[in-house]
Amino acid sequence: MSQNVIKIVLNSDIYNLEAILNACYAFIDRAYVFLDSDSKGKKVRVSLESKQVISAGKKAQLRGDFENELLYCSLRHKIGTNNKKIREYIVNRAIYSALPISSEDFNSDALKDPLGIAIPWEEKYGNVKKNNAKSKV
Amino acid sequence: MPKVRFNTKIYKKKAIQNAVSAYSNLARFSLKQTNSYIEVKIDKVSSGFNNIIIGEFSNYVLALTKKCL
């Protein structure tokens, strides 16, 4: 049974606990994963026990895959932390722009038309044209 | 009697309790908390699950802990 066990010690200053948990979670279909840490919480011990009997080559491959996954999860976590503010800003902006216009914003000033832009062309110049046509005849 | 110790710096107590209630129909669990560990003793395991129950239970606690984050 112990032949299938891989033990890895990780420094929690380098790898965030959330990244370690995410990497371990990706392996629960292939191995039994168990975590422990030292009293200071500086080192995290990961124990991966393959669910099936595997050769030394496969064991090394499992270890490599886990380390790659850990690096990937760590990078994702770092990018997520760095982009947190901009993500929140984008979502806030999207939600705010999707809100319906309140009655306070839509007050009487908004309906004023001092330049007469809202008046239809026929209404504004229709009579003038008719008068011009009559005068030509 | 098989037992497993979960470090409270890593695993959430709530996750362990939820996992115990989810696995309660497969075995009998008893929890004991020490300084920084929660010790889970497992007995009366249903036949056919003896070899895998600790591993699967640990994986389930890990999944629930990740969910709690």
Coordinates of C-alpha atoms in Angstrom, one line a residue:
Chain A
M1 CA 0.0 0.0 0.0
S2 CA 2.8 2.4 0.9
Q3 CA 4.3 2.0 -2.6
N4 CA 1.4 4.0 -3.9
V5 CA 2.0 7.0 -1.5
I6 CA 3.6 10.2 -2.7
K7 CA 4.6 12.7 0.0
I8 CA 5.3 16.3 -0.9
V9 CA 6.2 19.1 1.6
L10 CA 5.2 22.6 0.4
N11 CA 6.2 26.0 1.7
S12 CA 3.0 28.0 2.4
D13 CA 4.9 31.2 1.8
I14 CA 5.3 30.2 -1.8
Y15 CA 2.1 28.3 -2.4
N16 CA -1.1 29.7 -1.0
L17 CA -3.3 27.3 1.0
E18 CA -6.2 28.0 -1.4
A19 CA -4.1 27.0 -4.4
I20 CA -2.9 23.9 -2.6
L21 CA -6.5 22.9 -1.9
N22 CA -7.5 23.5 -5.5
A23 CA -4.7 21.4 -6.8
C24 CA -5.5 18.6 -4.4
Y25 CA -9.1 18.7 -5.4
A26 CA -8.2 18.1 -9.0
F27 CA -6.6 14.8 -7.9
I28 CA -9.3 13.3 -5.8
D29 CA -10.5 11.1 -8.7
R30 CA -7.0 9.6 -9.0
A31 CA -5.7 9.5 -5.5
Y32 CA -6.7 9.7 -1.8
V33 CA -5.4 13.1 -0.7
F34 CA -4.5 14.0 2.8
L35 CA -3.1 17.3 4.1
D36 CA -1.3 18.2 7.2
S37 CA 0.8 21.2 8.4
D38 CA 3.4 21.9 11.0
S39 CA 2.6 23.8 14.2
K40 CA 3.6 27.2 12.7
G41 CA 1.6 26.6 9.6
K42 CA 4.6 27.3 7.4
K43 CA 4.9 23.9 5.8
V44 CA 2.0 21.9 4.3
R45 CA 2.5 18.2 3.9
V46 CA 0.6 16.6 1.0
S47 CA 0.1 12.9 0.9
L48 CA -1.2 11.4 -2.3
E49 CA -2.1 7.7 -2.2
S50 CA -3.0 6.4 -5.7
K51 CA -6.3 4.5 -5.8
Q52 CA -4.8 1.9 -8.0
V53 CA -1.5 0.1 -7.8
I54 CA 0.9 2.0 -10.1
S55 CA 4.5 1.5 -11.3
A56 CA 7.4 3.7 -10.4
G57 CA 7.1 5.5 -13.7
K58 CA 3.4 6.3 -13.2
K59 CA 4.1 7.4 -9.7
A60 CA 6.7 9.9 -10.9
Q61 CA 4.2 11.0 -13.5
L62 CA 1.5 11.5 -10.9
R63 CA 3.9 13.6 -8.8
G64 CA 4.8 15.7 -11.8
D65 CA 1.2 16.2 -12.7
F66 CA 0.4 17.3 -9.2
E67 CA 3.3 19.8 -9.1
N68 CA 2.2 21.2 -12.5
E69 CA -1.4 21.5 -11.3
L70 CA -0.2 23.2 -8.1
L71 CA 1.8 25.8 -10.2
Y72 CA -1.3 26.4 -12.4
C73 CA -3.6 26.9 -9.4
S74 CA -1.1 29.1 -7.7
L75 CA -0.8 31.3 -10.8
R76 CA -4.6 31.4 -11.2
H77 CA -4.9 32.5 -7.5
K78 CA -2.3 35.2 -8.0
I79 CA -4.0 36.6 -11.2
G80 CA -7.4 36.5 -9.4
T81 CA -6.0 38.5 -6.5
N82 CA -4.3 41.0 -8.8
N83 CA -7.4 41.5 -10.9
K84 CA -9.9 41.6 -8.1
K85 CA -10.5 45.4 -8.1
I86 CA -10.9 45.7 -11.9
R87 CA -13.3 42.7 -11.9
E88 CA -15.4 44.3 -9.2
Y89 CA -15.4 47.6 -11.1
I90 CA -16.5 45.9 -14.4
V91 CA -19.3 44.0 -12.7
N92 CA -20.5 47.1 -10.8
R93 CA -20.5 49.1 -14.0
A94 CA -22.5 46.4 -15.8
I95 CA -25.0 46.1 -13.0
Y96 CA -25.4 49.9 -12.7
S97 CA -25.9 50.4 -16.4
A98 CA -28.5 47.7 -16.5
L99 CA -30.6 49.3 -13.8
P100 CA -33.9 51.0 -14.9
I101 CA -33.9 54.9 -14.8
S102 CA -35.6 56.0 -11.6
S103 CA -38.3 58.7 -11.5
E104 CA -35.9 61.0 -9.7
D105 CA -33.5 61.0 -12.7
F106 CA -36.4 61.4 -15.1
N107 CA -37.6 64.8 -13.9
S108 CA -39.4 67.6 -15.8
D109 CA -36.1 69.2 -17.0
A110 CA -35.4 66.1 -19.1
L111 CA -38.7 66.7 -21.0
K112 CA -37.9 70.3 -21.9
D113 CA -37.1 71.0 -25.5
P114 CA -35.8 74.6 -25.8
L115 CA -34.4 74.1 -29.3
G116 CA -37.5 72.3 -30.7
I117 CA -35.6 69.2 -31.6
A118 CA -38.5 66.9 -30.6
I119 CA -41.0 68.7 -32.9
P120 CA -41.7 66.7 -36.1
W121 CA -40.6 68.3 -39.4
E122 CA -44.2 68.3 -40.8
E123 CA -45.4 70.1 -37.7
K124 CA -42.6 72.6 -37.8
Y125 CA -42.4 73.4 -41.6
G126 CA -45.5 71.8 -43.0
N127 CA -47.6 75.0 -43.0
V128 CA -44.8 77.1 -44.4
K129 CA -44.5 74.8 -47.5
K130 CA -48.2 74.8 -48.1
N131 CA -48.3 78.6 -47.9
N132 CA -45.3 78.9 -50.3
A133 CA -47.0 76.5 -52.8
K134 CA -50.3 78.6 -52.7
S135 CA -48.3 81.8 -53.2
K136 CA -46.6 80.4 -56.3
V137 CA -50.0 79.4 -57.9
Chain B
M1 CA -10.5 0.8 14.9
P2 CA -9.3 3.1 12.0
K3 CA -8.9 6.7 12.8
V4 CA -7.9 9.8 10.9
R5 CA -6.7 13.2 12.2
F6 CA -7.6 16.4 10.4
N7 CA -5.5 19.5 11.1
T8 CA -7.8 22.5 11.9
K9 CA -5.4 24.9 10.2
I10 CA -6.3 23.2 6.9
Y11 CA -9.7 21.5 7.3
K12 CA -12.8 23.2 8.4
K13 CA -14.8 21.8 11.3
K14 CA -18.0 22.3 9.5
A15 CA -16.7 20.3 6.5
I16 CA -15.8 17.4 8.8
Q17 CA -19.2 17.5 10.5
N18 CA -21.0 17.6 7.1
A19 CA -18.9 14.7 5.8
V20 CA -19.7 12.6 8.9
S21 CA -23.4 13.1 8.4
A22 CA -23.1 12.2 4.7
Y23 CA -21.1 9.0 5.5
S24 CA -23.2 8.1 8.6
N25 CA -25.0 5.3 6.7
L26 CA -21.7 3.6 5.9
A27 CA -20.1 3.5 9.3
R28 CA -20.2 4.9 12.8
F29 CA -18.1 8.0 13.4
S30 CA -16.9 9.6 16.6
L31 CA -15.2 13.0 16.7
K32 CA -12.7 14.3 19.3
Q33 CA -11.1 17.7 19.2
T34 CA -7.6 18.3 20.5
N35 CA -5.5 21.5 20.2
S36 CA -5.1 21.7 16.5
Y37 CA -6.6 18.4 15.3
I38 CA -10.0 16.8 15.0
E39 CA -9.7 13.1 15.4
V40 CA -12.3 11.0 13.7
K41 CA -12.7 7.4 14.7
I42 CA -14.4 5.1 12.3
D43 CA -16.0 1.7 13.2
K44 CA -18.8 -0.6 12.2
V45 CA -17.9 0.0 8.6
S46 CA -20.3 -1.6 6.1
S47 CA -18.9 -4.6 4.4
G48 CA -17.0 -3.9 1.2
F49 CA -16.0 -0.4 2.3
N50 CA -13.3 -1.2 4.8
N51 CA -10.4 -0.5 2.5
I52 CA -11.6 2.7 1.0
I53 CA -13.6 4.4 3.6
I54 CA -10.8 6.5 5.2
G55 CA -9.5 7.6 1.8
E56 CA -12.9 8.5 0.4
F57 CA -13.9 10.2 3.6
S58 CA -10.7 12.3 3.6
N59 CA -11.3 13.2 0.0
Y60 CA -14.9 14.2 0.8
V61 CA -13.8 16.4 3.7
L62 CA -11.2 18.0 1.4
A63 CA -13.9 18.7 -1.2
L64 CA -16.2 20.3 1.4
T65 CA -13.3 22.4 2.8
K66 CA -12.5 23.7 -0.6
K67 CA -16.2 24.5 -1.0
C68 CA -16.2 26.5 2.3
L69 CA -13.4 28.8 1.0

